[in-house]
CSV table of C-alpha atoms in Angstrom, one decimal:
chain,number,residue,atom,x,y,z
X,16,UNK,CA,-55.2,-9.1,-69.8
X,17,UNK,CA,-51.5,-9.5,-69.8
X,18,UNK,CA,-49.3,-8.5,-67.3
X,19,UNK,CA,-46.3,-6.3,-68.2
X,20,UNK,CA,-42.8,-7.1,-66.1
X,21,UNK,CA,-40.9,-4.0,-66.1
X,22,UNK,CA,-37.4,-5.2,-67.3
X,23,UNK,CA,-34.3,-4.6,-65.0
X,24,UNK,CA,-32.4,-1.1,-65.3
X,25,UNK,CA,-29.7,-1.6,-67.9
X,26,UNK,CA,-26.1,-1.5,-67.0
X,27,UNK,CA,-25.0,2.1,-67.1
X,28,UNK,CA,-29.1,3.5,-67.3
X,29,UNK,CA,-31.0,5.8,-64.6
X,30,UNK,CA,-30.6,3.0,-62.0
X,31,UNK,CA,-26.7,3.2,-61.7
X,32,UNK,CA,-26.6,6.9,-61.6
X,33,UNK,CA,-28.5,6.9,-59.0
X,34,UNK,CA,-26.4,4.8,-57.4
X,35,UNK,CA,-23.3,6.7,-58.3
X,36,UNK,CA,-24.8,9.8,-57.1
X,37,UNK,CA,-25.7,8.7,-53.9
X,38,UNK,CA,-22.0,7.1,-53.0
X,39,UNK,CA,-20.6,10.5,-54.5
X,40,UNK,CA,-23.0,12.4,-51.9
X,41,UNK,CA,-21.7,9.8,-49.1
X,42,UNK,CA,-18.0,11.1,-49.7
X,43,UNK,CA,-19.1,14.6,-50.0
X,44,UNK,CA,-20.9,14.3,-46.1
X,45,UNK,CA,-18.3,12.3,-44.8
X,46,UNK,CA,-15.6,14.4,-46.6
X,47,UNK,CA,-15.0,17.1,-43.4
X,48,UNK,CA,-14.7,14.4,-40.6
X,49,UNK,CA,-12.3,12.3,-42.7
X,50,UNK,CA,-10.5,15.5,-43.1
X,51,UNK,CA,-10.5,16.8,-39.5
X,52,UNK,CA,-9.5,12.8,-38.2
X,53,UNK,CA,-6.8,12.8,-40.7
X,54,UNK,CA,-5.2,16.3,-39.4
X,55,UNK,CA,-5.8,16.0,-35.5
X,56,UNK,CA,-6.0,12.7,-35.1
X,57,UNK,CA,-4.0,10.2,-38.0
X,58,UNK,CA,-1.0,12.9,-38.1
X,59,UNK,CA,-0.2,13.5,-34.9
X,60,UNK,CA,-0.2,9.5,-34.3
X,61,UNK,CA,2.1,9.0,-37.1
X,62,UNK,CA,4.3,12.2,-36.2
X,63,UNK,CA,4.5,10.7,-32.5
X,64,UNK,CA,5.2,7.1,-34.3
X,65,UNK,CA,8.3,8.5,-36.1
X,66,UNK,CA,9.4,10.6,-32.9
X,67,UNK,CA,9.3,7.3,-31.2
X,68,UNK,CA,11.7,6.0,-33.8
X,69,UNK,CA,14.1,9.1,-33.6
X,70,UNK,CA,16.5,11.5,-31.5
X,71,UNK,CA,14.0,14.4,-31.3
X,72,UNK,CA,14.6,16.9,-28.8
X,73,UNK,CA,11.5,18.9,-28.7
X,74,UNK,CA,13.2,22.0,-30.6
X,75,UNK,CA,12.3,22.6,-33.9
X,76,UNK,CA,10.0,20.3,-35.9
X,77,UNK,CA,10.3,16.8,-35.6
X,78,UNK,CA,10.9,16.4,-39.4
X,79,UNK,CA,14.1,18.8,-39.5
X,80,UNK,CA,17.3,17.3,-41.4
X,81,UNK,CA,19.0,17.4,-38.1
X,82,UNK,CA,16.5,15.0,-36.6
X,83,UNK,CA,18.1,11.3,-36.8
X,84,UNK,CA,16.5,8.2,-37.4
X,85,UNK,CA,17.3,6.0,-34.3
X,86,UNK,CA,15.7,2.8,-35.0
X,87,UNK,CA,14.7,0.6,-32.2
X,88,UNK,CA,17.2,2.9,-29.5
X,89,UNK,CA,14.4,4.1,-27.1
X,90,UNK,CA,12.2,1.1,-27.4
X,91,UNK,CA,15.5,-0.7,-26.0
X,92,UNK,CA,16.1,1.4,-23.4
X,93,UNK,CA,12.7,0.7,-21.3
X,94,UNK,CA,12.5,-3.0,-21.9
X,95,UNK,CA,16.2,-4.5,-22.5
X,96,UNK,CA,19.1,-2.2,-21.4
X,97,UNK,CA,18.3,-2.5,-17.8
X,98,UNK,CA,19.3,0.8,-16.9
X,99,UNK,CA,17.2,3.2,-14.4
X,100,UNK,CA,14.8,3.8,-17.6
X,101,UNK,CA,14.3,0.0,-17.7
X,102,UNK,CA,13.5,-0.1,-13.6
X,103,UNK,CA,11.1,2.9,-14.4
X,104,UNK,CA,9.2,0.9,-16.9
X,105,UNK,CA,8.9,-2.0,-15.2
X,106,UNK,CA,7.7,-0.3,-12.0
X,107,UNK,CA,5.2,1.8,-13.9
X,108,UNK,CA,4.2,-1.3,-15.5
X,109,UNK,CA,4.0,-3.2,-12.0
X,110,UNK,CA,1.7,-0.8,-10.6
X,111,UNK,CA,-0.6,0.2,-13.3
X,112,UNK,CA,-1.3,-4.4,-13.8
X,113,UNK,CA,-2.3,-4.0,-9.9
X,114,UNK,CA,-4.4,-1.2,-10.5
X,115,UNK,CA,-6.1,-2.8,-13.8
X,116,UNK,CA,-6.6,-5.8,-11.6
X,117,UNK,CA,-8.6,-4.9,-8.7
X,118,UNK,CA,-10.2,-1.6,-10.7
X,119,UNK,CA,-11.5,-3.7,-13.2
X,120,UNK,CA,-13.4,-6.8,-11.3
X,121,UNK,CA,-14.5,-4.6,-8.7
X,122,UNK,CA,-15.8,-1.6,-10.8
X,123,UNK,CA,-17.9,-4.2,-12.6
X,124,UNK,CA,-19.1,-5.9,-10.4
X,125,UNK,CA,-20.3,-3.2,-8.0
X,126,UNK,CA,-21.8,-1.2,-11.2
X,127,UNK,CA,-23.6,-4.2,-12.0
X,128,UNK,CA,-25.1,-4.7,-8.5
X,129,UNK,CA,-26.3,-1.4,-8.3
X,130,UNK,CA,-27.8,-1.9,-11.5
X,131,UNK,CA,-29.7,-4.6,-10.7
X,132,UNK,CA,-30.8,-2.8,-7.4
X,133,UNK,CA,-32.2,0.6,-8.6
X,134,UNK,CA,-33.8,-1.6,-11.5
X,135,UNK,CA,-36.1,-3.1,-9.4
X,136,UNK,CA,-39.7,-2.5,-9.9
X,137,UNK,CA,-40.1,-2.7,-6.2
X,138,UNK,CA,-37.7,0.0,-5.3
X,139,UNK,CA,-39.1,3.4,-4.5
X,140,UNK,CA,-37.3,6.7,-5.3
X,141,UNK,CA,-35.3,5.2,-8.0
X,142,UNK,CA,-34.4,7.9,-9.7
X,143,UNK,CA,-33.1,9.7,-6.4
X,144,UNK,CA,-30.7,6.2,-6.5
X,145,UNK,CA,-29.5,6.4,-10.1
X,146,UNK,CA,-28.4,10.2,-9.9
X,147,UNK,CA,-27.0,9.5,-6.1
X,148,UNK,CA,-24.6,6.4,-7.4
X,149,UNK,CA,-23.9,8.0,-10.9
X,150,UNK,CA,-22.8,11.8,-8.9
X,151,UNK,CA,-19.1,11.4,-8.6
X,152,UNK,CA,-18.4,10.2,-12.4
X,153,UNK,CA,-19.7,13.8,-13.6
X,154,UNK,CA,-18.0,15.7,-11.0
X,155,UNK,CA,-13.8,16.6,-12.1
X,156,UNK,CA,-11.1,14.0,-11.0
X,157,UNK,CA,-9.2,17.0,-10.1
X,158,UNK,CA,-12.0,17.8,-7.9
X,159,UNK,CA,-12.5,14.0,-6.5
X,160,UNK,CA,-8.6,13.7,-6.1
X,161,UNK,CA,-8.3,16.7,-4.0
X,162,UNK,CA,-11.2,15.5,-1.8
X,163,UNK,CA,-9.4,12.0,-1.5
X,164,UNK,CA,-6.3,13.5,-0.6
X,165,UNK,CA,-8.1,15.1,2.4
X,166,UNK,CA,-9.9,12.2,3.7
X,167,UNK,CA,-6.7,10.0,3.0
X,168,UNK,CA,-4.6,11.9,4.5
X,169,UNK,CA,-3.0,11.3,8.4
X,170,UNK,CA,-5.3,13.1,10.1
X,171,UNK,CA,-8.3,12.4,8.0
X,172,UNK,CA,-11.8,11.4,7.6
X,173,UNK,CA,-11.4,8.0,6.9
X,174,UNK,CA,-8.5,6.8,9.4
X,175,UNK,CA,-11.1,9.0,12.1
X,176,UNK,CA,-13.6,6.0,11.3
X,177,UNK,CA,-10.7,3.5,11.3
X,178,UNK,CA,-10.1,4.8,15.4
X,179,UNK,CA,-13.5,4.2,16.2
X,180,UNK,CA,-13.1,0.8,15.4
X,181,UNK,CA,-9.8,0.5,17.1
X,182,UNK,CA,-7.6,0.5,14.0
X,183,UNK,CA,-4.5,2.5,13.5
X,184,UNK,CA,-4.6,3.9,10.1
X,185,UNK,CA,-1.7,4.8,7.7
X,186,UNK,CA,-0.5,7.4,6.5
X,187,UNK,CA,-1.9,6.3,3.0
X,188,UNK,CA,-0.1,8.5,0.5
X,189,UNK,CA,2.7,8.2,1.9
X,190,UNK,CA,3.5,4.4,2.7
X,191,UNK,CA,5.2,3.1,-0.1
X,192,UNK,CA,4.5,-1.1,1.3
X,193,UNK,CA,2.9,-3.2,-1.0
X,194,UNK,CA,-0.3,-4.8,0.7
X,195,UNK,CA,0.5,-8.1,-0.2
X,196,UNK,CA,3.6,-8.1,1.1
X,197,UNK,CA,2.2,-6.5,4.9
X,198,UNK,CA,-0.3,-9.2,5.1
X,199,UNK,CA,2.4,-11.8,4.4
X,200,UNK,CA,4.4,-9.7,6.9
X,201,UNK,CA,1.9,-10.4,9.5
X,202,UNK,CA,2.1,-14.0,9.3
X,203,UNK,CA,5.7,-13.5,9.9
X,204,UNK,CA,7.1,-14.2,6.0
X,205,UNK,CA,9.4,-10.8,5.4
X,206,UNK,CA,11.1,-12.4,2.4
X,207,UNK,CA,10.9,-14.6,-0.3
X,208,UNK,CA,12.5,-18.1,-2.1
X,209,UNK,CA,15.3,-17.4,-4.5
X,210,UNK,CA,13.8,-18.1,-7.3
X,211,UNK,CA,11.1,-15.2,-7.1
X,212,UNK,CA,14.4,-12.6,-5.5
X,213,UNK,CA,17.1,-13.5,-7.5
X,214,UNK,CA,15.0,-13.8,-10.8
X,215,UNK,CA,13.9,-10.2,-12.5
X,216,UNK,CA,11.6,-8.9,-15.1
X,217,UNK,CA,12.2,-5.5,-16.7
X,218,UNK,CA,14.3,-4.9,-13.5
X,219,UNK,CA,11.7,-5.5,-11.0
X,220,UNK,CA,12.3,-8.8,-9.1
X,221,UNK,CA,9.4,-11.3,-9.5
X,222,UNK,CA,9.0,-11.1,-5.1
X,223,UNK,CA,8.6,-7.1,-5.8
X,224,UNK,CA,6.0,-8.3,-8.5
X,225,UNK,CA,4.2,-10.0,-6.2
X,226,UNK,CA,4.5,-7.0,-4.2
X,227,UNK,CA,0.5,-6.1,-4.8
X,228,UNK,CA,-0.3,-2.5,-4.9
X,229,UNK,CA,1.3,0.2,-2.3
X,230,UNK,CA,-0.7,1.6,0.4
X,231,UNK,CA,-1.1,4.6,-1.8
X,232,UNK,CA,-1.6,3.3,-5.1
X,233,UNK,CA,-4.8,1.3,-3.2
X,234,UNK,CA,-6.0,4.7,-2.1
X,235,UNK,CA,-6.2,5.3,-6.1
X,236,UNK,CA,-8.2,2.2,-6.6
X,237,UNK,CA,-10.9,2.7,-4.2
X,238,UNK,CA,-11.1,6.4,-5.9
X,239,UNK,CA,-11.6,4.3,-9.1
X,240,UNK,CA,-14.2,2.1,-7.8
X,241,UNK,CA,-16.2,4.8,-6.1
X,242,UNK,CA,-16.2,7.2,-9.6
X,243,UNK,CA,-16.7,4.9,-12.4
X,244,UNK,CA,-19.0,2.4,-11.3
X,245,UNK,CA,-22.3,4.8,-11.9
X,246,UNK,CA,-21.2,5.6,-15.4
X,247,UNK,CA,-21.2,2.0,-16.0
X,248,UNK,CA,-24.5,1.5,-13.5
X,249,UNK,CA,-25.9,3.2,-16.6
X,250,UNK,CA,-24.9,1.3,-19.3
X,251,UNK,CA,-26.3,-2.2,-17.4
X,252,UNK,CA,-29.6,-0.4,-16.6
X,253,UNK,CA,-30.1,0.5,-20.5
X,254,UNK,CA,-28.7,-3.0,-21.1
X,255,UNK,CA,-31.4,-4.7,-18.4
X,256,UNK,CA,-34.2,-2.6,-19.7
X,257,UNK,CA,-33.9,-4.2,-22.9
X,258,UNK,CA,-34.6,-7.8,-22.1
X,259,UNK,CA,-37.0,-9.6,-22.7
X,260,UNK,CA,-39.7,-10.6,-19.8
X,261,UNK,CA,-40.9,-13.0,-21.4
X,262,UNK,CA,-37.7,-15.3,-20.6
X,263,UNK,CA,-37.6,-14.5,-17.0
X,264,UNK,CA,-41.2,-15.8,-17.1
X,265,UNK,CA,-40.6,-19.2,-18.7
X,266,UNK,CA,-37.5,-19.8,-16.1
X,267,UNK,CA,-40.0,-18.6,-13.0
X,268,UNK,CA,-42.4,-21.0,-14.6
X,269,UNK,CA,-39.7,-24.0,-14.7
X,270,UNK,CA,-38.6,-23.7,-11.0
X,271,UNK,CA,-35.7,-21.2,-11.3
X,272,UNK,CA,-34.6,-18.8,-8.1
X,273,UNK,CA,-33.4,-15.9,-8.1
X,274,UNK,CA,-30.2,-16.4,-8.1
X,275,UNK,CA,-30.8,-19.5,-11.1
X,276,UNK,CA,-32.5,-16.8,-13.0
X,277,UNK,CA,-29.8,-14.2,-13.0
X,278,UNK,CA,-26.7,-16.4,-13.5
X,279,UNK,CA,-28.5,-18.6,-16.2
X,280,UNK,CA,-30.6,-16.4,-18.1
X,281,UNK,CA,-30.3,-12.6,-17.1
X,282,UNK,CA,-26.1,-12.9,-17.5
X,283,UNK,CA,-25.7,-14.6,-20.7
X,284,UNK,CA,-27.8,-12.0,-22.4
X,285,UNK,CA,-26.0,-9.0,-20.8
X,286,UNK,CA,-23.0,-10.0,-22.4
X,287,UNK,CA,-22.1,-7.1,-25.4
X,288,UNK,CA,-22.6,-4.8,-22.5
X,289,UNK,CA,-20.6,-6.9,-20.4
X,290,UNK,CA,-17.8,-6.7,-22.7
X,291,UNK,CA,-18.0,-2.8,-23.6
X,292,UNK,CA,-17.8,-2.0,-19.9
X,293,UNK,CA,-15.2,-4.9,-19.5
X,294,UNK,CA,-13.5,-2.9,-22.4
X,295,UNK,CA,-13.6,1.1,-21.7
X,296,UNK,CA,-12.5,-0.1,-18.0
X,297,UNK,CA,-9.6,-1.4,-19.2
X,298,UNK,CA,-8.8,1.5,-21.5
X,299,UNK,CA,-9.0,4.0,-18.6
X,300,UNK,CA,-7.4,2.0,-15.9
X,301,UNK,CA,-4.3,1.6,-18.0
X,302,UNK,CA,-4.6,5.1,-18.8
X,303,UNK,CA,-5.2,6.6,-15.3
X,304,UNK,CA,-3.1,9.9,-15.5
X,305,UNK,CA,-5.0,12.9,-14.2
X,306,UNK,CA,-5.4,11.4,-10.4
X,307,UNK,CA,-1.8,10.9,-10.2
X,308,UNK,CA,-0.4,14.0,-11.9
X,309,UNK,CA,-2.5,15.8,-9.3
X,310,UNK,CA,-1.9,13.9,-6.3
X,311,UNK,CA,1.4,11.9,-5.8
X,312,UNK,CA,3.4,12.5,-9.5
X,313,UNK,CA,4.3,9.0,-8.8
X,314,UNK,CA,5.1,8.9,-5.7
X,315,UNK,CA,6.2,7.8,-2.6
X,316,UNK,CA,8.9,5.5,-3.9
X,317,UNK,CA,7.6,5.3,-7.5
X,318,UNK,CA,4.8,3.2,-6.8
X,319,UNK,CA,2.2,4.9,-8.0
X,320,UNK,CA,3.9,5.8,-10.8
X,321,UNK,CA,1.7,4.5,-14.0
X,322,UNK,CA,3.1,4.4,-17.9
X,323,UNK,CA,1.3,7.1,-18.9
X,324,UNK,CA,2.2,9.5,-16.5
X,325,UNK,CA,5.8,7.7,-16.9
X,326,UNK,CA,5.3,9.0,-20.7
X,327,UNK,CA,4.6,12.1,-19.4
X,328,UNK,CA,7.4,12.6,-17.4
X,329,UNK,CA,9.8,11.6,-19.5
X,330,UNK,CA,8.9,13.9,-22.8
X,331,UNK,CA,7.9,17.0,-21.0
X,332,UNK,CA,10.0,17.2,-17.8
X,333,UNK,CA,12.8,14.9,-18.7
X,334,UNK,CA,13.2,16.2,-22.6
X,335,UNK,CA,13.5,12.9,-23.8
X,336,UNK,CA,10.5,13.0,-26.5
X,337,UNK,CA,11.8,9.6,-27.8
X,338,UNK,CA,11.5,7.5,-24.8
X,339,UNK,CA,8.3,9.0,-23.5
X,340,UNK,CA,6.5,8.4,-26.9
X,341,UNK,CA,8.2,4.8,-27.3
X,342,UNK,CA,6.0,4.1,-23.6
X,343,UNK,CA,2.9,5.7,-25.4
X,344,UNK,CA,3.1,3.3,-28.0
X,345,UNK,CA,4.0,0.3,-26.0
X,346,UNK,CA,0.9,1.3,-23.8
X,347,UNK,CA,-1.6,1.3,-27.0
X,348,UNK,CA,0.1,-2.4,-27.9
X,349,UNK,CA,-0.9,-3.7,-24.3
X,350,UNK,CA,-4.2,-2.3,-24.4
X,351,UNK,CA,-4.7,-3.5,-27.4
X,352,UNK,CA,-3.5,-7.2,-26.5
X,353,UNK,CA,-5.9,-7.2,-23.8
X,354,UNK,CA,-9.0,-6.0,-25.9
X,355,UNK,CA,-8.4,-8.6,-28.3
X,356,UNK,CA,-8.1,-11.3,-25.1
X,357,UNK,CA,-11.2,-10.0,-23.6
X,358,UNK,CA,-13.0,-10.6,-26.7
X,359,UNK,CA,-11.6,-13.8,-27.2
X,360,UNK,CA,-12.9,-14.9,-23.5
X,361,UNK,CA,-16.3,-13.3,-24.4
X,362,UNK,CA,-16.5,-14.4,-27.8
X,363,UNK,CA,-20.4,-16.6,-28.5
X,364,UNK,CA,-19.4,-20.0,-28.3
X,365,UNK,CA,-21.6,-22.7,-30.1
X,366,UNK,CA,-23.2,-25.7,-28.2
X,367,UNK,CA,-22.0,-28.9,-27.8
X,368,UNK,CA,-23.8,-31.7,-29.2
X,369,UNK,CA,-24.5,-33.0,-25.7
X,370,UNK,CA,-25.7,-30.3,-24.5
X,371,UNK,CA,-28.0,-29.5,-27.3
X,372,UNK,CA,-29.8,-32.8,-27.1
X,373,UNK,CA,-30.7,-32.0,-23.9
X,374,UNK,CA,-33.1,-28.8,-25.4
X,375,UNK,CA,-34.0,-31.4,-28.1
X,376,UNK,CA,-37.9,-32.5,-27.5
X,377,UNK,CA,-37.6,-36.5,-26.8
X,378,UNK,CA,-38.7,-38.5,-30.0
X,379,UNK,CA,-41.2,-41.8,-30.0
X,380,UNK,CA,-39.5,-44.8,-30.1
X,381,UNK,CA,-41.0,-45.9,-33.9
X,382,UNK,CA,-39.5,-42.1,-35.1
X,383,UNK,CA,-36.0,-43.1,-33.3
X,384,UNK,CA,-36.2,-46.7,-35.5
């Protein structure tokens, strides 16, 4: 008996119209959310792209005749023309890289602990744990600011506690000092060289750079700390859950601690998730509006003031829909700078040669010849 190859679907037979008939049902499913991106989400971006470029005022439509095309105008007037717009930017800018600096290590780190700690076999009443530490990132930041703003405040919760210990606490939300600057106060420096005063960046010396965040603005950060790090508890747990035991076994078996076992093997493997929360915490911290629209609008002194609520208050309480969408966009370019960096840091790098032949079994001495 013979065997009988069925030959290949011709070019243009049943096979391909298949195939065409599938990709046609692809577009027709995918047709509405293309369609509803396009109209509330790609239109709107552009429309705020050419309001960027233009002398809008916020009457009328943004693509009237009597709408002028300004060119670069009100990107230069936040980053070169170093007038009060310029001093705005900068000090948004100033305190939002503070903010994204300590919000960002800490939040991860502390979300990564707990993590760890409520995915412990040992540990009873997990689950109590997990819904305990992940709480305040479901309840409003309305809600949570409110509350902060009343243990924060003069008379408050948390400067009660500071008495017991026999520390006079501030008057958080409203001292303007940098803490940097206090604790080089109390070491007696109140000012610095010449080159860090007399020097500027987008009209913000390089000493008030250095300035570290404001009283306030730290009150924000522990707020940011204490509310995100269970949403991102949850992602490591998922992430944790996943590995292999196997691995942990083989390094227990080799003469690894603890703390060997976790840095060298538990870590490395951890790292997509490492990035994604590295990632959306850097999206919201330079995006942090909400928490200081409803509790200091920027103040005291401008230093909480962040460039999103900079944007804010520029196209809807100053009129000048230009400027404050020229911030927005300068905003998505940094975030997107430092995505691309993160990933860069994070990227898989491949192994030396040196340190491969250190994995490499040892070879006889006749096999080496």
């Amino acid at each position: 008996m013979t065997a009988t190859v069925a030959a290949p679907p011709r070019a243009g037979g049943p096979g391909r119209g298949i195939r065409r008939g599938e990709a046609l049902a692809g577009w027709v499913f995918t047709l509405p959310v293309i369609l509803i991106l396009g109209i509330f989400l790609l239109a709107p971006v552009l429309m705020a792209l050419w309001v960027s470029f233009s002398d809008w005022t916020g009457r009328g439509s943004p693509l009237s005749a009597n709408v002028n095309f300004v060119g670069l105008e009100n990107y230069a007037a936040i980053t070169v023309d170093g007038g009060l717009p310029t001093r705005d930017f900068g000090t948004s800018l100033r305190n939002n890289a503070w903010y994204v600096l300590l919000v960002v290590p800490i939040q991860t780190a502390l979300s990564l602990f707990l993590a760890v700690l409520v995915n412990r076999a040992i540990l009873r009443g997990r689950g109590f744990f997990r819904t305990a530490f992940y709480f305040p990132s479901v309840t409003s930041s309305v809600a949570i600011t409110v509350l902060w703003l009343f243990l924060f405040s003069a008379t408050g919760v948390v400067n009660e506690v500071l008495s017991w210990l026999g520390i006079n606490g501030p008057n958080w939300f409203q001292d303007p000092t940098g803490i940097v600057h206090n604790g080089l106060r109390a070491v007696g420096v109140t000012s610095g060289p010449a080159a860090l005063t007399e020097n500027d960046f987008l009209g913000i010396s390089w000493w008030d750079w250095m300035a570290g965040p404001s009283v306030a603005m730290t009150a924000f950060i522990l707020m940011a700390v204490f509310t995100t790090s269970g949403t991102f508890m949850l992602l490591f747990i998922a992430a944790l859950q996943n590995l292999s035991a196997e691995v942990h076994e083989a390094a227990m078996v080799d003469g690894a601690n603890a703390w060997q076992r976790f840095w060298r093997v538990t870590l490395p493997q951890l790292r997509p998730t490492l990035f994604t929360v590295l990632t959306l915490g850097l999206i919201g911290c330079w995006q942090v509006f909400d928490q200081i629209y409803t509790g200091t609008q920027g103040g005291p002194s401008k230093t909480t003031l962040t460039p999103a609520y900079l944007s804010y208050s520029s196209a809807f309480l100053d009129q000048d829909w230009g400027r404050g969408a020229a911030i927005a966009f300068i905003l998505f370019a940094i975030i997107v700078i430092f995505t691309i960096f993160q990933r860069w840091v994070l990227r898989d790098r491949p192994v030396s040669n040196r340190r491969a032949r250190q994995y490499q079994p040892s070879q006889p001495k006749e096999a080496r010849r």
